[in-house]
Amino acid sequence: MADSSAPAGGLLTTSDGRSLKSALASAQKRAKRRAFLLVLPLLAFIVITFIVPIGQLMHQAIYNDGFSANMPRVTAWFAETPPGTPPDETAWEALALDLKDAAAARTVGVVGTRVNYEMSGTRSLFTSTARAASRFEPPYREALLEEDAKWDDPVLWGTMRQVSDAYSANFFLAALDMTRDVNGKIVPMPEDRQIYVSLFLKTFLLAGLITFTCFVLGFPIAHLLATLPMRWSNLLMILVLLPFWTSLLVRTTSWMVLLQQQGVVNNSLVSLGLISEDGRIQMIYNQAGTIIAMTHILLPFMILPLYSVMRPIPPSYVRAARSLGATSWTAFRRVYLPQTLPGVGAGSLLVFILAVGYYITPALVGGASGQLISNLIAFHMQSSLNWSLASALAALLLGAVLVLYWLYDRLVGIDNLKLG
Amino acid sequence: MSESHTDAFVAFDRVQKSYDGASLVVKDLNLNIAKGEFLTMLGPSGSGKTTCLMMLAGFETATNGEIRLDGVNINMVPPHKRGIGMVFQNYALFPHMTVGENLSFPLEVRGMTKSTREEKVARALDMVQMGAFINRRPAQLSGGQQQRIALARALVFDPKLVLMDEPLGALDKQLREHMQFEIKHLHESLGITVVYVTHDQGEALTMSDRIAVFNDGRIQQLAPPADLYERPDNSFVAGFIGENNKLPGTIEALSDGKALVRLATGELIDATPVNVTQKGQKTLVSIRPERVEFKPEMMPAGAHMIAAEVLEVIYMGDILRARLRVAGSDDFVMKMRNTLGQTRLSQGDQLKVGWHPQDARALDPL
Ligand SMILES: Nc1ncnc2c1ncn2[C@@H]1O[C@H](COP(=O)(O)OP(=O)(O)OP(=O)(O)O)[C@@H](O)[C@H]1O
Ligand SMILES: [Mg+2]
């Protein structure tokens, strides 16, 4: 049984006695190494421009050391004592000395801002007290309370204890319109300060609507593109792609020219007598503006995947269905449409995901009612400088999109996706 | 219209078709197909076969003329109301449906009940010996299996007329021959009328009751296979069907169904006049390679023979094929059966060849 050229157990060897597996591996090693070197630049690019920033963003959403880094003594005291401990003289001393240091290092604003996120109206307390901090003498409790009686507020101490931990889920809570009460229990925000959840919902709703209008408008165009003779379909394809070659800003502003109250469309309607001079329709700077302009901008992303699945569908399928006795509507519904579904799925997913994160267009033509969640993220990035909250919102958006992607995979199967 | 056509099951009556308004793809087509007939449209690529089939199926409209089905003008009837079964070259099986769903489709759109549908689907699948594949998707079938399913689908709703556009074009030779036999068998057992398009002449000859040879938008000849092969009406048909030797010449004499033709090199040969009418006319004489004789004892008395030189002999198994130089042309072919007593020719042999006058047909010059 033991034959040297073909040993038992299925382990094959080459003619010079090496195992086939290792021979194959060494034969392919060079090719593999070369292939890896080829993709290395791209890999580095993706890691540096994509994975690292996103990782940082995610981190920022749960990590903010604005307080802990600048108030080390107080932070240490919070770490030593159990939650709910009333501040003793050690704590007051730590606070006074930290404030003095922070004032000297000009970081007290950062500290105040961090506390202010959780408890509004406290930033000025920190900055004004810090100005006087160099004069403080023991006993520090009296000195601080003399400066401002608000320091005695147990809610303030509770909040400081919360923010002394650099890692915190509070930004996510805030992004979901929730907060912690004095005892650290998660409770909903007061009604008048709940904005994010409804904005998320509105964003998804509008994105869904835009996806739907893109589908309704894009399907016939894609079908036309796929069935016209090559010469005409190429021309039409250029028209479809033309928006890609025009600046987004130009396209958006041209919608302003068309749709504003004194714009082309309203003027035409008035001069045709269809509407009266003071019945001019508000078509822009509201949700309608966002929907119209974004549908226009995202339409190619629907048309291209649709086109790419429609082009290879031979006309003989519909013909076969017709010859088998189906009306043209039945043939379309039962035979043509099901075969375009991978394109419909890809186009819809693409448009929806792009719409959910769109920023420029709603900012320009959305008015107050047409703002989406990304506009608020931008606001927190640029104006309120609450990067942690912006990160939390962005992370939630990313999470929602990933969930959607997962759902799509479960329902339709991602391998059924055809992007072109 | 004309009374003689009313008994035809399918009738093309002076049908013309143009796609661009500038040229005719189908020129004056007149064709009557009887009930239960197997008619094949045969012709080179671009000769308008598919166009004719599509007009019959209702996917193209005739630019002029009338198409009748069972005596009724169907020019304006939409495809789904014609009740014609169709097999496409690429099968056109719906990829998102199983085999069973594909077959069930025509029954569903006709509003049949589930039990009727299941029964008919099972019967149609058994007919093509594919009963076990009812839950497969078309992509999971081989070409030949897909072909059978396409056939079953076109037959499942009991159409009286079935159209097939090069249904076997994508199969290998052996499978093609097998499927030819099966289609022919189904045609006979079901009593359906079949219009079959192919550009494989072997297929046309073995399967058809009649063959319509198309060229350039016209039917060149409409005849049963044997007639078409043995008695081509014109040079195109003679050249298109089977192998053929062509000798150009002029009519020297015409008398009681016999013609004497003088070749360009001066030799005289015998032929049967087909579309020549008078002395001095130019003609093309066509002779099948297997009807060429080189043994004088096989020739009828008084028949002419002409000199030939063997250029090449190819051994093909069942036959031997010799290429000869005859009357100045180098591509005269003679086929000999490979029998035990057959004379073996070899390159350079000088001999005389001839044929029975009825085997050579004096046709129109090309
Ligand atoms: N949809 C069309 N539009 C314009 N011209 C067409 C169209 N379909 C066919 N033709 C032209 O009509 C002529 C006949 O085409 P048809 O498809 O009937 O040929 P065919 O005999 O079926 O050829 P093949 O054996 O290659 O299938 C061709 O010259 C073709 O270019
Ligand atoms: Mg064809």
XYZ file of C-alpha atoms in Angstrom, chain A residues 89-330:
242
model
C -13.090 70.567 50.992
C -10.685 68.443 48.906
C -13.090 68.737 46.026
C -13.437 72.505 46.411
C -9.677 72.886 46.547
C -9.260 70.746 43.459
C -11.865 72.823 41.631
C -10.282 76.135 42.603
C -6.784 75.055 41.629
C -7.944 73.495 38.357
C -9.820 76.659 37.459
C -6.717 78.705 38.194
C -4.565 76.484 35.970
C -7.184 76.416 33.244
C -7.426 80.180 33.305
C -3.671 80.428 32.966
C -3.623 77.895 30.119
C -6.648 79.589 28.484
C -8.513 76.305 28.339
C -11.327 77.230 30.664
C -13.548 78.003 27.663
C -13.199 74.411 26.486
C -14.120 73.147 29.938
C -17.116 75.480 30.162
C -18.313 74.476 26.706
C -18.102 70.783 27.553
C -20.215 71.245 30.702
C -22.521 73.584 28.862
C -23.402 70.791 26.353
C -25.001 68.861 29.194
C -26.306 71.772 31.262
C -26.971 74.974 29.439
C -26.039 78.339 30.909
C -22.933 77.100 32.685
C -20.217 78.254 30.323
C -20.152 81.793 31.666
C -20.028 80.448 35.221
C -16.720 78.787 34.415
C -15.196 81.666 32.513
C -16.160 84.358 35.003
C -15.069 82.332 38.034
C -11.782 81.464 36.343
C -10.997 85.155 35.937
C -11.039 85.485 39.707
C -9.370 82.140 40.393
C -5.899 83.548 41.033
C -7.185 85.380 44.111
C -8.781 82.332 45.775
C -7.603 81.439 49.277
C -8.651 78.539 51.520
C -11.287 77.746 52.558
C -12.057 77.323 48.908
C -15.777 76.473 49.298
C -16.523 79.906 50.740
C -14.268 81.639 48.241
C -15.996 79.998 45.271
C -19.510 80.502 46.616
C -18.713 84.113 47.254
C -17.729 84.451 43.610
C -20.909 82.687 42.428
C -23.532 80.889 44.543
C -24.408 78.606 41.610
C -21.353 76.453 42.486
C -23.380 74.936 45.316
C -25.884 73.378 42.878
C -25.767 69.542 43.253
C -27.006 69.208 39.647
C -23.888 71.060 38.498
C -21.665 68.702 40.466
C -23.575 65.750 39.079
C -23.031 67.043 35.564
C -19.338 67.655 36.182
C -19.030 64.096 37.454
C -20.616 62.850 34.220
C -18.359 64.839 31.915
C -15.225 64.025 33.929
C -15.309 60.661 32.172
C -13.946 61.352 28.692
C -15.825 58.347 27.375
C -19.511 59.041 27.295
C -22.592 57.944 25.420
C -24.218 61.290 26.134
C -23.660 62.621 22.617
C -25.500 59.672 21.181
C -28.257 60.255 23.704
C -28.409 63.905 22.683
C -28.520 62.877 19.025
C -31.526 60.729 19.866
C -33.248 63.546 21.791
C -32.460 62.013 25.158
C -30.511 63.103 28.186
C -29.609 61.967 31.709
C -31.325 63.288 34.780
C -29.519 64.093 38.065
C -29.370 60.429 38.979
C -27.853 59.481 35.632
C -31.092 57.896 34.416
C -31.808 58.203 30.676
C -34.850 60.365 30.058
C -36.312 62.089 26.977
C -35.355 65.682 26.326
C -37.965 68.304 27.097
C -40.457 68.526 24.209
C -39.238 71.891 22.969
C -35.651 70.653 22.614
C -36.397 67.469 20.671
C -35.187 68.075 17.128
C -32.943 65.297 15.927
C -35.222 62.270 15.810
C -37.902 64.083 13.852
C -35.217 65.451 11.542
C -33.857 61.952 11.004
C -37.342 60.780 10.158
C -37.885 63.692 7.818
C -34.541 63.026 6.139
C -35.426 59.388 5.537
C -38.887 60.297 4.338
C -37.599 62.909 1.892
C -34.839 60.585 0.696
C -37.468 57.908 0.131
C -39.643 60.320 -1.788
C -36.700 61.479 -3.896
C -35.769 57.858 -4.586
C -39.307 57.159 -5.668
C -39.525 60.146 -8.019
C -36.117 59.239 -9.440
C -37.417 55.731 -10.107
C -40.630 56.928 -11.720
C -38.767 59.383 -13.935
C -35.704 57.234 -14.534
C -37.311 53.943 -15.493
C -38.836 55.074 -18.791
C -35.678 56.980 -19.698
C -33.491 53.962 -19.013
C -35.852 51.815 -21.026
C -35.697 54.232 -23.917
C -31.911 54.301 -23.693
C -31.768 50.520 -23.710
C -34.083 50.014 -26.656
C -33.215 52.883 -28.992
C -30.736 52.175 -31.776
C -27.157 52.716 -30.587
C -26.772 56.008 -32.446
C -29.709 57.661 -30.709
C -29.153 56.060 -27.367
C -25.593 57.406 -27.274
C -26.902 60.901 -27.859
C -29.502 60.493 -25.147
C -26.863 59.055 -22.857
C -24.826 62.223 -23.235
C -27.866 64.223 -22.184
C -28.253 61.992 -19.145
C -24.601 62.381 -18.247
C -24.450 66.101 -18.977
C -25.403 67.026 -15.389
C -22.349 65.088 -14.210
C -20.121 67.416 -16.155
C -21.728 70.553 -14.821
C -20.895 71.973 -11.423
C -23.349 71.011 -8.742
C -23.520 74.646 -7.709
C -24.437 75.784 -11.198
C -27.189 73.217 -11.433
C -28.585 74.161 -8.069
C -28.533 77.886 -8.774
C -30.244 77.342 -12.099
C -33.091 75.755 -10.182
C -33.248 78.943 -8.150
C -33.515 80.956 -11.337
C -36.307 78.729 -12.554
C -38.337 78.214 -9.440
C -38.136 81.325 -7.301
C -41.138 83.575 -6.823
C -39.970 85.973 -9.525
C -38.486 83.093 -11.497
C -39.028 81.738 -14.961
C -41.713 79.206 -14.093
C -43.795 81.550 -11.989
C -43.456 84.342 -14.547
C -44.620 82.035 -17.331
C -47.562 80.814 -15.312
C -48.583 84.376 -14.530
C -48.236 85.553 -18.109
C -50.250 82.542 -19.286
C -52.916 83.596 -16.806
C -52.815 80.277 -14.998
C -52.083 81.939 -11.665
C -52.638 85.479 -10.494
C -49.837 87.941 -9.747
C -50.132 87.463 -6.003
C -50.837 83.755 -6.279
C -47.227 83.004 -7.248
C -46.312 79.556 -6.057
C -43.570 79.004 -3.502
C -41.589 76.258 -5.224
C -38.185 76.757 -3.700
C -36.645 77.444 -0.306
C -38.899 74.758 1.137
C -39.229 70.982 0.978
C -40.497 71.137 -2.587
C -37.269 72.881 -3.613
C -35.169 70.193 -1.961
C -37.148 67.422 -3.630
C -37.093 68.954 -7.103
C -33.424 69.885 -7.138
C -32.218 66.649 -5.567
C -34.325 64.490 -7.852
C -32.675 66.224 -10.766
C -29.202 65.811 -9.374
C -29.591 62.168 -8.380
C -31.494 61.003 -11.451
C -28.394 59.726 -13.319
C -27.582 57.465 -10.385
C -30.919 55.778 -10.947
C -30.757 55.718 -14.730
C -27.291 54.215 -15.101
C -27.815 51.010 -13.086
C -31.238 50.578 -14.646
C -29.765 51.019 -18.093
C -27.028 48.535 -17.406
C -29.525 45.805 -16.550
C -31.958 46.712 -19.318
C -29.481 46.857 -22.172
C -28.650 43.128 -22.178
C -32.281 42.001 -21.844
C -33.035 40.791 -25.367
C -36.377 41.878 -26.834
C -37.169 38.227 -27.385
C -38.270 37.806 -23.752
C -41.127 40.239 -24.087
C -41.876 38.883 -27.528
C -41.969 35.363 -26.154
C -44.367 36.477 -23.445
C -46.568 38.172 -26.020
C -46.588 35.151 -28.290
C -47.565 33.048 -25.292
C -50.689 35.147 -24.922
C -49.725 37.949 -22.528
C -50.930 41.493 -23.126
C -48.148 44.031 -23.353
C -48.856 45.129 -19.765
C -48.700 41.568 -18.428
